[in-house]
Short mmCIF file of C-alpha atoms in Angstrom, two decimals:
data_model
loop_
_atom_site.label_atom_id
_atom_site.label_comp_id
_atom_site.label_asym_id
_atom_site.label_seq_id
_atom_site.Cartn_x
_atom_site.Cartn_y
_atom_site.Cartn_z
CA UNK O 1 16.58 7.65 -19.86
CA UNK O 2 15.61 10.32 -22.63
CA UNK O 3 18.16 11.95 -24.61
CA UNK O 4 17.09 15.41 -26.68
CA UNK O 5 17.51 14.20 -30.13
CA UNK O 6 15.41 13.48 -33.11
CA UNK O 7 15.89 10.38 -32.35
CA UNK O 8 14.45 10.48 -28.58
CA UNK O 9 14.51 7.37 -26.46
CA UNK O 10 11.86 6.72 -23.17
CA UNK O 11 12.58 3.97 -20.69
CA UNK O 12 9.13 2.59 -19.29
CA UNK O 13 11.25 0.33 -16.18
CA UNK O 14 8.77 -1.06 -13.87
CA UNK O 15 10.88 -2.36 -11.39
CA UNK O 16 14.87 -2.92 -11.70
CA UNK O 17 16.11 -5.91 -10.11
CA UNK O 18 16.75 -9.49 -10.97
CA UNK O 19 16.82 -9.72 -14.37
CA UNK O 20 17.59 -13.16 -16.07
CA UNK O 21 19.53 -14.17 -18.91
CA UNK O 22 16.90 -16.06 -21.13
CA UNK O 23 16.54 -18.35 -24.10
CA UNK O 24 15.13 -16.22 -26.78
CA UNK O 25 12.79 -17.53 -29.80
CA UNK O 26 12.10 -15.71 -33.01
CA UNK O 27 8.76 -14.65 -31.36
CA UNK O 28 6.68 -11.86 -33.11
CA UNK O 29 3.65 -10.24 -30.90
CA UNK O 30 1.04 -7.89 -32.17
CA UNK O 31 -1.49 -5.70 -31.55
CA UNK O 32 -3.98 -8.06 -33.06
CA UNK O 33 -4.20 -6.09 -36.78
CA UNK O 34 -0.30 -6.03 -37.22
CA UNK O 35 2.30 -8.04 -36.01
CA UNK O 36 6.34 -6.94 -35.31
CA UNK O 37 9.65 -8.62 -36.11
CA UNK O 38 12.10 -9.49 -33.65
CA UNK O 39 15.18 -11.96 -34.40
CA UNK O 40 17.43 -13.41 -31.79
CA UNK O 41 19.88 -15.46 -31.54
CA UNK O 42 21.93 -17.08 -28.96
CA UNK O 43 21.05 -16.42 -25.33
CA UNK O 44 20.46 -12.69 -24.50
CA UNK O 45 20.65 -10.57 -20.87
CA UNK O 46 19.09 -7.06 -21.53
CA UNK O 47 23.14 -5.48 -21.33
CA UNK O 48 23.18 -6.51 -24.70
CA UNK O 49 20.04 -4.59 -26.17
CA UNK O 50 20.08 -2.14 -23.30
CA UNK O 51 23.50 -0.57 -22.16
CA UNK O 52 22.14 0.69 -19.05
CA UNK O 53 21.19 -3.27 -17.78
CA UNK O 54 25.10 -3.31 -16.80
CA UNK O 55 24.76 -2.52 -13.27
CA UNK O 56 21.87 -5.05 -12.83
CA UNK O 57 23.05 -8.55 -11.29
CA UNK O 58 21.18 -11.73 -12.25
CA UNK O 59 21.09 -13.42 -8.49
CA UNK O 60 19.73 -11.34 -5.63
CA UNK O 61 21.84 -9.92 -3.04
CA UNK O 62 21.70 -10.61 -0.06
CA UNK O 63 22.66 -14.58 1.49
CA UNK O 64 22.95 -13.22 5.21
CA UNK O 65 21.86 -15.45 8.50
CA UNK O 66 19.35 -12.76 9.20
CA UNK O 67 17.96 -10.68 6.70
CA UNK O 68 15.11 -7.95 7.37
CA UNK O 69 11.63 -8.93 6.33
CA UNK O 70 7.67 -7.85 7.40
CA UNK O 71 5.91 -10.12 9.24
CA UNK O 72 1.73 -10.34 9.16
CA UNK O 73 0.14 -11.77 12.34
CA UNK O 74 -3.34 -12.81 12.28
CA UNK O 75 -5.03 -13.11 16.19
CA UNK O 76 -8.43 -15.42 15.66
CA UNK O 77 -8.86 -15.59 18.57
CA UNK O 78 -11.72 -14.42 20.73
CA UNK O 79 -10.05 -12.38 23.17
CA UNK O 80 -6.31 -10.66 22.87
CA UNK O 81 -2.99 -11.48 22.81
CA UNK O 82 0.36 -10.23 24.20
CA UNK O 83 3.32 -10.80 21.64
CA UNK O 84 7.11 -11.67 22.69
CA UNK O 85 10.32 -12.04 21.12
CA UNK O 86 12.62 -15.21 22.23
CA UNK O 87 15.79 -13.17 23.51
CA UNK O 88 16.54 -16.32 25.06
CA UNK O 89 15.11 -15.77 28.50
CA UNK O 90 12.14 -17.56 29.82
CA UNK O 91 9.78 -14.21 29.94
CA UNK O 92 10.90 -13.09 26.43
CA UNK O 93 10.89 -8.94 25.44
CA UNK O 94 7.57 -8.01 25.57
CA UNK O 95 6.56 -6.62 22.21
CA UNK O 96 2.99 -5.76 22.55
CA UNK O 97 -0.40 -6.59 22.15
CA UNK O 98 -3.14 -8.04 19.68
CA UNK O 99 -6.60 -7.60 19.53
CA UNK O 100 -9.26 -9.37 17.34
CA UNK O 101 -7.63 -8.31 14.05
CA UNK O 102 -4.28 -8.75 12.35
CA UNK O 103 -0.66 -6.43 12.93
CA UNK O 104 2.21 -5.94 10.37
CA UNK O 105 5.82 -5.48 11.45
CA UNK O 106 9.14 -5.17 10.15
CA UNK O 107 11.18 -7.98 11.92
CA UNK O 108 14.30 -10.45 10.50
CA UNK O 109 14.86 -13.73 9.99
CA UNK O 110 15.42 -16.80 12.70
CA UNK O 111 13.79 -14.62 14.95
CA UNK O 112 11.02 -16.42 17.52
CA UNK O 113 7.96 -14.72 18.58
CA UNK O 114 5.67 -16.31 20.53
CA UNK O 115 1.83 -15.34 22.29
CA UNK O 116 0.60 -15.50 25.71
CA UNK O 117 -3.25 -14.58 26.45
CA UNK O 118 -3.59 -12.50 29.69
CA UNK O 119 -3.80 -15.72 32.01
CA UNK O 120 -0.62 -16.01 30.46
CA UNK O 121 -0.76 -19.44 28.25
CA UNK O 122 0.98 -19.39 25.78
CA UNK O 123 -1.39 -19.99 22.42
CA UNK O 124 1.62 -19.72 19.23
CA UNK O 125 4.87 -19.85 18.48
CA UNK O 126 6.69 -18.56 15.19
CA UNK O 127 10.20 -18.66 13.67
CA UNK O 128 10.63 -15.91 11.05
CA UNK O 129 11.10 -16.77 7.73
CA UNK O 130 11.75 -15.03 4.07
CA UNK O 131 9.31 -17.75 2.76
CA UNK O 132 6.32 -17.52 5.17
CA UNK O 133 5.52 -13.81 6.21
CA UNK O 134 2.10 -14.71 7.12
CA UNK O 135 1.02 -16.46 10.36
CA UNK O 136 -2.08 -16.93 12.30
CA UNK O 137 -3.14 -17.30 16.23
CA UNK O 138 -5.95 -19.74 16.23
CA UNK O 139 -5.20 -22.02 18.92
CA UNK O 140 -6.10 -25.39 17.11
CA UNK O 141 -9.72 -24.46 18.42
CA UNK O 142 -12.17 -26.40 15.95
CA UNK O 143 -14.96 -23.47 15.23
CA UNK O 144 -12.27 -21.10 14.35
CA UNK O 145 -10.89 -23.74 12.27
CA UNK O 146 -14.06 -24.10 10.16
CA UNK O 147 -14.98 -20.79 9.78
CA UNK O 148 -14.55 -18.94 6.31
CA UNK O 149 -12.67 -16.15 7.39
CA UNK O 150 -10.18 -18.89 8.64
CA UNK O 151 -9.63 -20.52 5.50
CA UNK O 152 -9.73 -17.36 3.70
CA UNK O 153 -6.27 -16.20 5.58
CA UNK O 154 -4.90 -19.64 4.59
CA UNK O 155 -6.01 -19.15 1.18
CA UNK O 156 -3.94 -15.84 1.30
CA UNK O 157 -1.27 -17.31 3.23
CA UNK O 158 -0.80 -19.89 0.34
CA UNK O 159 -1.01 -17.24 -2.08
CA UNK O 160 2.25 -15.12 -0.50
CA UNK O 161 4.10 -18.40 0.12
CA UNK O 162 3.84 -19.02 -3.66
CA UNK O 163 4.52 -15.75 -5.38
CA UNK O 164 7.87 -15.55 -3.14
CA UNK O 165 8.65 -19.18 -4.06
CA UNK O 166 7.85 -18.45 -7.91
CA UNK O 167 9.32 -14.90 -7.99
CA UNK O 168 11.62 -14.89 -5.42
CA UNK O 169 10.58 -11.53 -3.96
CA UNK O 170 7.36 -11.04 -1.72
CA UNK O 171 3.91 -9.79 -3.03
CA UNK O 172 3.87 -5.82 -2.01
CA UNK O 173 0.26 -5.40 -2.97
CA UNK O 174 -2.89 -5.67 -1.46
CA UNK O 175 -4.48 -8.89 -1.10
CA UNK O 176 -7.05 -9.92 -2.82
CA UNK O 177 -5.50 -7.41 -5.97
CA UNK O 178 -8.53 -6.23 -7.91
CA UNK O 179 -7.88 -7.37 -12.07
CA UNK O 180 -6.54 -4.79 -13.75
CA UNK O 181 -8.57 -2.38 -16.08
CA UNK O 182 -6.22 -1.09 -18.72
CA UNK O 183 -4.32 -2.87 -21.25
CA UNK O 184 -1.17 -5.12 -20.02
CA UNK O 185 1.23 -5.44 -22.48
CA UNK O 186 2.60 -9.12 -22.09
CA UNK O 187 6.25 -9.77 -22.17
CA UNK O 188 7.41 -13.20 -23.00
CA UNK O 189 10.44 -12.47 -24.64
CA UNK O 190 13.41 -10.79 -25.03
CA UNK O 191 13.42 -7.98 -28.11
CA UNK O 192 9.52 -8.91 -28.83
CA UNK O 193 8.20 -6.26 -30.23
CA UNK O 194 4.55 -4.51 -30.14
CA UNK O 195 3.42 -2.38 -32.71
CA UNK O 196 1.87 0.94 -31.48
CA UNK O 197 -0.27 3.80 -33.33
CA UNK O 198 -1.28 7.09 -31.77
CA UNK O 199 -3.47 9.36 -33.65
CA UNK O 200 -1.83 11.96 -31.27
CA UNK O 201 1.30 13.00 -32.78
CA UNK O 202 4.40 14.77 -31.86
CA UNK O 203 4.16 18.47 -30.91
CA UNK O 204 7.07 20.35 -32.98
CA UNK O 205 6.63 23.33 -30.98
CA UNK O 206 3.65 26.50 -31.67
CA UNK O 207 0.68 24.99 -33.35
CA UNK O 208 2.65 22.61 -35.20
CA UNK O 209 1.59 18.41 -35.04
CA UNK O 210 2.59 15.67 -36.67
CA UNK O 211 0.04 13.71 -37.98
CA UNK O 212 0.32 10.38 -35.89
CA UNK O 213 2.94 8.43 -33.66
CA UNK O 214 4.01 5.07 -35.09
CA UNK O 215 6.22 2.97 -32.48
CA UNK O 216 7.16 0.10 -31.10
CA UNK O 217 6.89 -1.57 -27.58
CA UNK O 218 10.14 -4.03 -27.27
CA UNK O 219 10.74 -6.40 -24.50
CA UNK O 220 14.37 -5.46 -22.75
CA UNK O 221 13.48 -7.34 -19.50
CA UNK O 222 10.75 -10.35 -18.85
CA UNK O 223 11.33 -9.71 -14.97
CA UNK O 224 10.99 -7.24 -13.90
CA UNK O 225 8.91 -6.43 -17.06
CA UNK O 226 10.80 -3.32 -19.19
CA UNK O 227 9.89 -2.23 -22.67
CA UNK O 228 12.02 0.62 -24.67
CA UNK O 229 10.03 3.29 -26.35
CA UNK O 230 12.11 5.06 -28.95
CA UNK O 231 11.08 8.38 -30.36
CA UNK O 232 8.35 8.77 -27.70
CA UNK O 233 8.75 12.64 -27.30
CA UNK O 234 9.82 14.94 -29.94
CA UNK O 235 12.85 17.61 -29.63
CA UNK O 236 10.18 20.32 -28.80
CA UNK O 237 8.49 18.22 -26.22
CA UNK O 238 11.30 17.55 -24.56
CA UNK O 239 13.13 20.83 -24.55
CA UNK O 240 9.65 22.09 -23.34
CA UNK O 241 10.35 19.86 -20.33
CA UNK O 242 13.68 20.90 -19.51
CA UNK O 243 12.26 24.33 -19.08
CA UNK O 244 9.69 23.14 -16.63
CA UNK O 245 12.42 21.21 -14.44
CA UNK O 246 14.53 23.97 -14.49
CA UNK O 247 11.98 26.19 -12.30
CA UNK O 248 12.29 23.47 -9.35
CA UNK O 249 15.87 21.92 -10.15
#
């Protein structure tokens, strides 16, 4: 949200769903040279620093039978594999095959797939769930079993079954994520504040500058992580802006 004002306000939202009412401290978090103040009381949702947190519920939607989901199969095995859905007859809906390799699909909840080889036994069976979207064709065979890249799947497998169990929303990102390589912000409470310094300062239009930006970084949401910038842009930054926008809009 930015308003053209002196007193200009940025939104930095990462993500906007299922934010929780939490238990605020008088927590202070710095840069590491100077700290910020922050006092709470009582227990705070982010409506109450942030206006626009209204429409925002704090339980996810959605408590359906079957709800839509993506699905990762894994085929370890040494030859391929023909997929089926259980529509309830005893050939099943043929849904395609797998090689050596692994195969993402969108698919819902309760549903049954199951494999056949091309002799047609049958080597897995899977019921679809929000809380496992990873499974793997191995066949109980003991060298496929032991081998690394075996355990490594179950190692991811884990991983997935745990973020959705902590976070309650599955991990979107590759697997293994490489760390990150700019500066994090942490966000551990609500209306924490971070003290910020730019020595690049506002443009106030021609060849005019302020000297520096001093801000502030404060927590409006701990998940998804939000912070409020105010006074990020200047009138002439924004205005300048507008006029771009208004070529395309």
């Amino acid at each position: 949200k930015m308003t053209v004002s002196p007193a200009t306000t940025a939104w930095l939202v990462l993500a906007a769903v299922g934010i929780e009412a939490v238990e605020p401290e008088a927590v202070c978090e710095g840069n590491g040279s100077s700290s910020g103040e922050c006092t709470l009381e009582g227990p705070v949702h982010p409506s109450s620093i942030s206006p626009w947190a209204d429409y925002i519920t704090e339980t996810p939607r959605g408590n359906a039978k079957e709800m839509a989901m993506s699905a990762k199969f894994i085929n370890m095995l040494n030859e391929p594999v023909q997929q089926f859905w259980d529509d309830g007859t005893p050939q099943g809906k043929y849904q395609g095959g797998i090689h050596k390799g692994e195969m993402t699909h969108g698919t819902y909840t309760t549903h049954v797939f199951f494999f056949k080889t091309k002799k047609g036994e049958e080597v897995a069976r899977f019921t679809m769930s929000m809380e496992d979207p990873m499974y793997i064709i191995h066949g109980n065979k003991p060298e496929i079993l032991a081998s690394q890249k075996y355990k490594d799947y179950v190692k991811e497998r884990e991983f997935l079954i745990k973020y959705r169990a902590e976070n309650g929303q599955p991990w979107l990102s590759v697997y293994p994520r490489d760390p990150p390589i700019l500066n994090i912000w942490p966000a551990t409470r609500l209306g924490a504040s971070h003290p910020i310094v730019s020595p690049h300062g506002h443009w106030q239009g021609g060849e005019t500058y302020s000297d520096e930006y001093t801000g502030a970084l404060v927590t409006v949401s701990i998940k998804p992580k939000v912070f409020l910038i105010e006074n990020l842009l200047s009138e002439a930054e924004c205005d300048h802006i507008i006029e771009f926008g208004k070529k395309t809009v």
